[in-house]
Every structure is written in structure tokens, then in C-alpha cells.
XYZ file of C-alpha atoms in Angstrom:
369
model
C 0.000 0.000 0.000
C 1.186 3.366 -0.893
C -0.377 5.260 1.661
C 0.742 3.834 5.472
C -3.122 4.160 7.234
C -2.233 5.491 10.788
C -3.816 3.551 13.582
C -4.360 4.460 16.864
C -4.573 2.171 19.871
C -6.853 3.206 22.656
C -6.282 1.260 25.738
C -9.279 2.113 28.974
C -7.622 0.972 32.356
C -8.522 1.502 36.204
C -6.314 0.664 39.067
C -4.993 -1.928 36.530
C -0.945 -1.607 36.850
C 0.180 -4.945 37.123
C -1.891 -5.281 33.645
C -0.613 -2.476 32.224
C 2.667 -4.345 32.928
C 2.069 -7.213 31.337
C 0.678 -6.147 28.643
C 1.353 -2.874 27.307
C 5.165 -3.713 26.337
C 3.306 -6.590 24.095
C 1.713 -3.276 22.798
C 4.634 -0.886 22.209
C 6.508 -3.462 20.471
C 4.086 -3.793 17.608
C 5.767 -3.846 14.309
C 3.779 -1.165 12.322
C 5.012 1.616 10.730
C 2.729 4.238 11.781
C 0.837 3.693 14.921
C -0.008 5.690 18.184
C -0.923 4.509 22.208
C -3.274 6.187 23.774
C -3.682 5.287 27.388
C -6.989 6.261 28.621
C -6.743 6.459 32.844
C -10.241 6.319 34.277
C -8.609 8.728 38.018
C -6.851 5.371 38.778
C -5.331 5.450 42.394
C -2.483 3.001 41.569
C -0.185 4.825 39.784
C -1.058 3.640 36.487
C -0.924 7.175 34.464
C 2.818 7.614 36.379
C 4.338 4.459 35.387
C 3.355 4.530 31.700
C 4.460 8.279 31.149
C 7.803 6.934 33.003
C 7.957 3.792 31.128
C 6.586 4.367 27.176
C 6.961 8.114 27.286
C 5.713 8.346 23.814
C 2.120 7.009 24.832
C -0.508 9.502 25.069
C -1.622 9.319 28.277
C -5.224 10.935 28.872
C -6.520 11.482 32.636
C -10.120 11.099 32.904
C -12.106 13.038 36.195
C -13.321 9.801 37.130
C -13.998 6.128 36.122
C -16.201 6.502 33.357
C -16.090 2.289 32.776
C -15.374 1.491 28.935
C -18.064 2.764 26.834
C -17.208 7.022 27.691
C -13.991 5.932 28.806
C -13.388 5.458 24.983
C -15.476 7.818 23.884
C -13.827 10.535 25.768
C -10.406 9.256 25.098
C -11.326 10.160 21.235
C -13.018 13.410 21.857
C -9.835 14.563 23.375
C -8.371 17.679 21.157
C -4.691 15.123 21.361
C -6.174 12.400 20.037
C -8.271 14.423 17.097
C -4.708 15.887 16.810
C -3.447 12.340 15.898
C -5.118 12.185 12.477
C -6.366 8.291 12.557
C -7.294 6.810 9.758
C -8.109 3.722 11.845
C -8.864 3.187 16.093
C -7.992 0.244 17.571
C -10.344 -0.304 20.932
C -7.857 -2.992 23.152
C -8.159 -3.973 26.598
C -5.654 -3.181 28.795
C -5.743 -7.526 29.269
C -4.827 -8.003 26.151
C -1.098 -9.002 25.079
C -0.349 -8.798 21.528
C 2.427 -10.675 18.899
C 4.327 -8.291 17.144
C 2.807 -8.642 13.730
C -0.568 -8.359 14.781
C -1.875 -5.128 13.163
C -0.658 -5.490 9.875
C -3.110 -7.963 8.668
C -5.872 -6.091 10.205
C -5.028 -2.850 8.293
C -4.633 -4.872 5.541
C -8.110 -6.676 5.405
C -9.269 -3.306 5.881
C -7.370 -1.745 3.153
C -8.666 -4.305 0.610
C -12.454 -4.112 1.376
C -14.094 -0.871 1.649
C -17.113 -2.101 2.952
C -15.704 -3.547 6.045
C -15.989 -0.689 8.631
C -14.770 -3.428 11.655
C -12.909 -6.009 12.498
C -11.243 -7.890 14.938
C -8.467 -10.399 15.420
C -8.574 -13.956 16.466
C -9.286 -13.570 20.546
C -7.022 -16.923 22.026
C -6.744 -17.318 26.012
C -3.855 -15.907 27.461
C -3.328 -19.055 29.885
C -3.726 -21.594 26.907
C -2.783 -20.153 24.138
C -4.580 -22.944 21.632
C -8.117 -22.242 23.097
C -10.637 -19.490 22.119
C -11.452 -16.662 24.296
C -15.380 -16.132 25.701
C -14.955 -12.594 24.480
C -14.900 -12.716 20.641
C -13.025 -16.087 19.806
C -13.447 -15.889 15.646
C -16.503 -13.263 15.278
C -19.828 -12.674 16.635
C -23.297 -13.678 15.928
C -26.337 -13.558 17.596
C -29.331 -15.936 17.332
C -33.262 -15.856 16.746
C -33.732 -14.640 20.323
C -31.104 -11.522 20.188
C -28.319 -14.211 22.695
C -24.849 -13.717 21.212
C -22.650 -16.195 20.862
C -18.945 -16.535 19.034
C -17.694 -19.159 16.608
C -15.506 -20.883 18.742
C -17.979 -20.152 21.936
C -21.393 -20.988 22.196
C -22.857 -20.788 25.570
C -20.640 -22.821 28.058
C -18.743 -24.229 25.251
C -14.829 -23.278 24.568
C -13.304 -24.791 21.643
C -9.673 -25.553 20.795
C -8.556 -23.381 18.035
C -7.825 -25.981 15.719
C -7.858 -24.126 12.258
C -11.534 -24.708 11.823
C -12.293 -21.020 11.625
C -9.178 -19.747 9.657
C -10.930 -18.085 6.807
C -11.616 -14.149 6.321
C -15.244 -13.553 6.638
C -18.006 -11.506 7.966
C -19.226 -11.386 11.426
C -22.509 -9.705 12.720
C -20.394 -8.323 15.792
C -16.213 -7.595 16.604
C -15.664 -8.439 20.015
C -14.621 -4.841 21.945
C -11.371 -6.946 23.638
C -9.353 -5.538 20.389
C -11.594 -3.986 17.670
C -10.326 -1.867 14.732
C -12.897 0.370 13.191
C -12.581 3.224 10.296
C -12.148 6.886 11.231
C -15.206 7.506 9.219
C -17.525 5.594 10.886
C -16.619 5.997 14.300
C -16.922 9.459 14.004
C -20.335 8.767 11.927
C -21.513 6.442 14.970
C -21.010 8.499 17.740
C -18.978 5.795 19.471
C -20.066 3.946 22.196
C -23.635 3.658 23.848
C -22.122 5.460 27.631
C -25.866 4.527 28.634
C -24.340 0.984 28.190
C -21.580 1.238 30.667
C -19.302 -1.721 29.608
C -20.790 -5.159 27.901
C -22.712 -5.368 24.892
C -21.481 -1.878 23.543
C -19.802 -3.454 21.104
C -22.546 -5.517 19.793
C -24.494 -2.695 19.474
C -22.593 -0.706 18.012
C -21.743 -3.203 15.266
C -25.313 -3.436 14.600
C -25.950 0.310 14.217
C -22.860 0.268 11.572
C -24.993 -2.476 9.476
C -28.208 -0.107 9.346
C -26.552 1.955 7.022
C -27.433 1.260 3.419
C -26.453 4.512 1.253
C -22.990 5.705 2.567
C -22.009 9.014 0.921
C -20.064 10.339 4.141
C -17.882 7.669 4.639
C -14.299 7.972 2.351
C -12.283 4.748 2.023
C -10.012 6.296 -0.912
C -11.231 8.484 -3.542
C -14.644 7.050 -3.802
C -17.183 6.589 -1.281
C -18.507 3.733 -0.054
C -21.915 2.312 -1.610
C -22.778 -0.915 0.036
C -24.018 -1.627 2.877
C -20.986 -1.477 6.122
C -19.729 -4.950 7.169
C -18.273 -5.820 9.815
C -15.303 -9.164 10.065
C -12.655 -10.943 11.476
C -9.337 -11.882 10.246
C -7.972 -14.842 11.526
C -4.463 -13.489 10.562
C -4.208 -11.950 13.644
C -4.216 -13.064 16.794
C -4.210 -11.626 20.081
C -4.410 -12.973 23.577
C -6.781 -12.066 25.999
C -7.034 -12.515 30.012
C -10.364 -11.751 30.512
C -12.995 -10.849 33.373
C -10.186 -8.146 34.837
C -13.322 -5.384 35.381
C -15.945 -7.396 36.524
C -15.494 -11.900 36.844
C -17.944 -14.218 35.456
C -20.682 -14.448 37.949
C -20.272 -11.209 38.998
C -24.233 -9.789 39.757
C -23.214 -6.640 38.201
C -21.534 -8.334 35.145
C -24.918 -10.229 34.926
C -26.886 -7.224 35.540
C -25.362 -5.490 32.589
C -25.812 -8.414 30.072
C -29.015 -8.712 30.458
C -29.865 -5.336 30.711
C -27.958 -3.962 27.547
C -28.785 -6.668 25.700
C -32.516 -5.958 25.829
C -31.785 -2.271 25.410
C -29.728 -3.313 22.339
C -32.161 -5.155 20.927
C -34.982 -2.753 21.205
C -32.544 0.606 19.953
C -32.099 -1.898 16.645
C -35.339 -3.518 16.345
C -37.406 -1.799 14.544
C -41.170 -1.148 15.708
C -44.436 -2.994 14.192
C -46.474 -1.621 11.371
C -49.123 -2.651 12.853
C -49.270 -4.583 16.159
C -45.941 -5.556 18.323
C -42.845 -5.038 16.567
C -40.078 -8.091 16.468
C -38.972 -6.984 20.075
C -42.166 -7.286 21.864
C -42.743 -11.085 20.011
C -38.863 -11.899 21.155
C -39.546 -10.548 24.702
C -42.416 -13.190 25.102
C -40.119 -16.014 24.183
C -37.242 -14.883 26.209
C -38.452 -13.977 29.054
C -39.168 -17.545 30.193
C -35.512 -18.388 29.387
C -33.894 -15.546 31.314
C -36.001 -16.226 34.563
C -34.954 -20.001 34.323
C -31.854 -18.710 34.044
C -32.182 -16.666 37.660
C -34.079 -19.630 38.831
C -31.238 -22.206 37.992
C -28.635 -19.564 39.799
C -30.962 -19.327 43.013
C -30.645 -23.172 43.262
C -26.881 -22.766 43.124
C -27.192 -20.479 45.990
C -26.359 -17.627 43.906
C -29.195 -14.974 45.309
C -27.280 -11.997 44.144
C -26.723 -13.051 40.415
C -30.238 -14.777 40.298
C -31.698 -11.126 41.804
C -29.632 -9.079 38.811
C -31.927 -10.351 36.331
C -35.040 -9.362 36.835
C -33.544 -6.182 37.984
C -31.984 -5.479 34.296
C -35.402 -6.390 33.109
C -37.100 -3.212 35.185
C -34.090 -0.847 34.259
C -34.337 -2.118 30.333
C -37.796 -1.082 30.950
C -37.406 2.120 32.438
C -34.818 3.004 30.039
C -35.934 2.233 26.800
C -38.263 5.199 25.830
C -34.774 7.170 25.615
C -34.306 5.562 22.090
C -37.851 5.607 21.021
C -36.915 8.192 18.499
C -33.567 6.969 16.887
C -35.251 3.204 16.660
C -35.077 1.957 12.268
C -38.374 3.124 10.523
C -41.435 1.140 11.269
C -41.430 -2.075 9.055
C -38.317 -2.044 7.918
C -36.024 -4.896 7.826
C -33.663 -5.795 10.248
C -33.029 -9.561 10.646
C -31.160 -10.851 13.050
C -27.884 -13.156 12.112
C -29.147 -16.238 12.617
C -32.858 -17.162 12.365
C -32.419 -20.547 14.855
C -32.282 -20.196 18.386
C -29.641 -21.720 20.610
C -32.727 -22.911 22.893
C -33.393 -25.441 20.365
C -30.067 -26.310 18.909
C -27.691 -26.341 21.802
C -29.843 -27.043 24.769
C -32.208 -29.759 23.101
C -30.408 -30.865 19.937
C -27.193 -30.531 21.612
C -25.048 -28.773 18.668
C -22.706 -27.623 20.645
C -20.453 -25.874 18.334
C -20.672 -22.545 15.678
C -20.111 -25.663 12.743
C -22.702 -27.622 13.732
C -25.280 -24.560 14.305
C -24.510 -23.324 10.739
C -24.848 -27.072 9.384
C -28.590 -26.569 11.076
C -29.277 -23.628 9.625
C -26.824 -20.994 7.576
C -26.336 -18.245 9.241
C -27.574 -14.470 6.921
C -24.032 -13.115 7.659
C -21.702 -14.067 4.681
């Protein structure tokens, strides 16, 4: 490529030092001729900000008032007159858990460089502790199914597969993981960036999704012609990156669950379009899940888990009470907006017992190609 794209890294941390330790170097040491760090420090107490302006000097450290979480921790971060000053013509979204190989951002620019449709991607997301498994984060590309639950290929509900090769080609995705996503300029700034209503989980998911509802693309630039199809969003599987995971909030954390199931009905209603006449798809989704998602507090109250069980219906009544705030910036009444994947992992993994992302698109092909 004639033209080196510049990409810059923006890395969210909070009272996360012995992270930034392990992982940043990974970061610094990327071979890529034109890239910029920008550490965003939500008021950490630890001495993060002090270390890394000590350590990697040339990182762009930006001090936040307070922890504003991930979504306007980023969002912030890029609002910043430095970072505008930078000139991107790509942002790269990484936790601060992530540890990188050296040549992981070329391909990514690459992929991006040769389709100007793709507005997203992400790299192959492998465990940090086992280095031949996928990650729950992203593994190799998102999907959701029938019922608005996301799952990954290489992760489908409690299942972790081995990274065997088995999803080693280039395609599209519905959703880019938020562990390490690379998006255009352009569309970022086209976005608006994360859902801060959001907090942290499912931001990225939605925000994918909002990227697909555009069909006639006149203000996005890739080169000297603008876009015309609709934005897709993919994953390259010739990068890799390695991710720790659960270092803001575990897995079984009542908050953690709180926020999953509250952003993902707020995500699906934002995206949903409403009915013509009658209910809309949410409203006929929201009578099939709901049974699901209270067996799924019931079967965590019989594990003695009060707290997590308790978080769901909570995220239910705060979906509820928040969801007239995107009322107005919902798609047009009628208009199309299928999900991924028209099975449902009810019926396929829990009954049928397909346990893997192969065997659910041998069931039924997934929309995303």
C-alpha cells in the first residue's frame, strides 16, 4: 500500500498496573510503521498514568475526572483535542488484558485496506493461559441468534473450543468483540462511538449493529470514492491476540450479569425496529425470552447464587425504564432488520445438543456471509 493508514490504539484501564505491565510492552513493540498509544486512565489510584508516562513516554496518556467504565472511557479518550490531533485513519479499541504478537496489526489494516465495505474487524481472541483455546470474548466473530443471545464461533454458551484451524478463513461477522476492535475513522466518528448509557458489555454488539443499518454511505471515504454498500463488519484470523479476561468485573459477577441482560434488551430494542401494525419483532422476542432468562435466575438461586439470580429481573425493570430514551432513533417502522441467525440456541444447543458454531450453521446458515 502506498499510503501507510495510521492507527491508533486506545487502551481504557482503572487501578490496573500490574496489567498495564504485562501487557502494554506486548503493545509498544508492535511492528507497524505508523501507529499511536493512547492510554486512557479512568482517576486510577495506583499509579497507572505515572508508570506509563515513566515507562513508554511516547504514549498519550489521557486522565479522565473519574472512572467513566469502557463505553465514555473510549469515547472521551477520542473526543480529546490530542487524540483528534493524531489524524487516525483507523482506532484500535484494546483492553488493557490483552497481550499482543508483534505482527498483529498489519493484517488487520490490511483486510481493511482491501475491502471498503468492512468498517470493523477484529483479530482472532485466544486465552492468554492456553494459548490454543478461544477466548469467551470474541473467539473468531460474533453472531447472535433468533432470540437476540450472542454467541462466538468458537464459543457458544458454556462451550470453549480448541482453536484448531476450523475457523481460519476471512469472513463476515454480525459483531467484533470490543477486547481488540479496529474500526474506520469515518464511521466511528459517523456512529457516535459507544452507547455510555451501556456502561461496559454489549457496547460493542451494538454498536456493530448500528454500523450495518446503514445502506447509502455518501459520508464515509475509504479512498477516492465513497462507499456504496451496505458497512460490514469481520474478522481476520491473521491476527491473533491474547486475551485474560474478566479483569473489570469476573464471570458471575451480579453486576456483570446485571449489565448483560440489561444492555442486551436495550440493544435489541434501539435496533429492532417497531411494528407496522401490532408488536414489533422486540415485543414477540420478549415473550419467548423472558421464560428463558427467569430459568436462568431460577437455575442460579438453586446454586445459591441470590445476588446473580436477583440481577436479572432487575436489568429487566431498568431495560424497561430506560428504553423510551431511544424511542426516536429506533429503524423506521417495518423495515427490515433480521437478526444473524434465524435458529435459536434454545433449540439447537440445549435440546439438539449442537454444541459448536459448525454444527449450528450445518442446522441452519447463518444471513451473515
Amino acid at each position: 500500500m502506498s499510503h501507510t493508514p495510521r492507527v491508533v490504539i486506545v487502551i481504557v484501564s482503572w487501578n490496573a498496573l500490574p496489567l498495564l505491565k504485562s501487557c502494554l510492552p506486548s503493545v509498544m513493540a508492535t511492528d507497524y510503521p505508523d501507529f499511536e498509544v493512547v492510554l486512557a486512565d479512568n482517576a486510577s489510584t495506583d499509579g497507572s498514568a505515572a508508570w506509563v508516562r515513566q515507562r513508554f513516554p511516547r504514549v498519550h496518556v489521557v486522565t479522565h475526572a473519574e472512572n467513566w467504565a469502557f463505553a465514555r472511557g473510549n469515547n472521551e479518550a477520542v473526543r480529546d483535542a490530542r487524540v483528534q490531533a493524531l489524524q487516525a485513519d483507523y482506532y484500535v479499541f484494546l483492553n488493557n488484558d490483552v497481550e499482543v504478537p508483534s505482527d498483529w496489526l498489519r493484517p488487520l489494516v490490511a483486510r481493511m485496506e482491501s475491502e471498503p465495505d468492512l468498517v470493523a474487524v477484529q483479530p482472532k481472541l485466544l486465552r492468554h493461559d492456553d494459548r490454543g483455546a478461544f477466548e469467551y470474548a470474541g473467539a473468531a466473530g460474533g453472531f447472535m441468534d433468533a432470540l437476540g443471545y450472542p454467541f462466538t464461533r468458537g464459543r457458544v454458551l458454556f462451550t470453549m473450543e480448541r482453536d484448531e484451524g476450523q475457523y481460519d478463513d476471512a469472513r463476515h461477522a454480525f459483531w467484533a468483540t470490543g477486547a481488540a476492535l479496529m474500526i474506520r475513522r469515518q464511521a466511528w466518528d459517523v456512529s457516535g462511538g459507544f452507547d455510555e448509557e451501556f456502561v461496559m458489555h454489549m457496547e460493542e454488539i451494538d454498536l456493530c449493529w448500528r454500523l450495518q443499518h446503514r445502506r447509502s454511505h455518501a459520508d464515509l471515504h475509504v479512498g477516492s470514492e465513497p462507499a456504496a454498500r451496505t458497512w460490514r463488519v469481520g474478522v481476520e484470523p491473521g491476527s491473533r491476540v491474547f486475551h485474560i479476561g474478566g479483569a473489570s468485573l469476573p464471570q458471575g459477577s451480579p453486576d456483570k450479569t446485571f449489565l448483560n441482560f440489561r444492555n442486551n434488551l436495550l440493544m435489541l430494542y434501539k435496533n429492532l425496529p417497531p411494528g407496522r401494525f401490532g408488536p414489533g419483532p422486540f415485543y414477540r422476542i420478549l415473550v419467548l425470552r423472558t421464560p428463558l432468562d427467569m430459568l436462568a435466575a431460577g437455575r442460579a438461586a438453586l446454586g445459591g447464587r441470590w445476588q446473580e439470580a436477583l440481577a436479572i429481573p432487575r436489568a429487566y425493570w431498568a431495560a424497561h425504564r430506560l428504553k423510551s430514551r431511544y424511542s426516536a432513533a429506533r429503524p423506521a417502522a417495518g423495515s427490515a432488520a433480521p437478526l444473524p441467525w434465524r435458529g435459536t440456541l434454545a433449540w439447537h444447543y440445549i435440546l439438539r445438543g449442537r454444541r459448536t458454531f459448525t454444527r449450528l450453521e450445518q442446522a441452519r446458515p447463518l444471513e451473515v456471509r
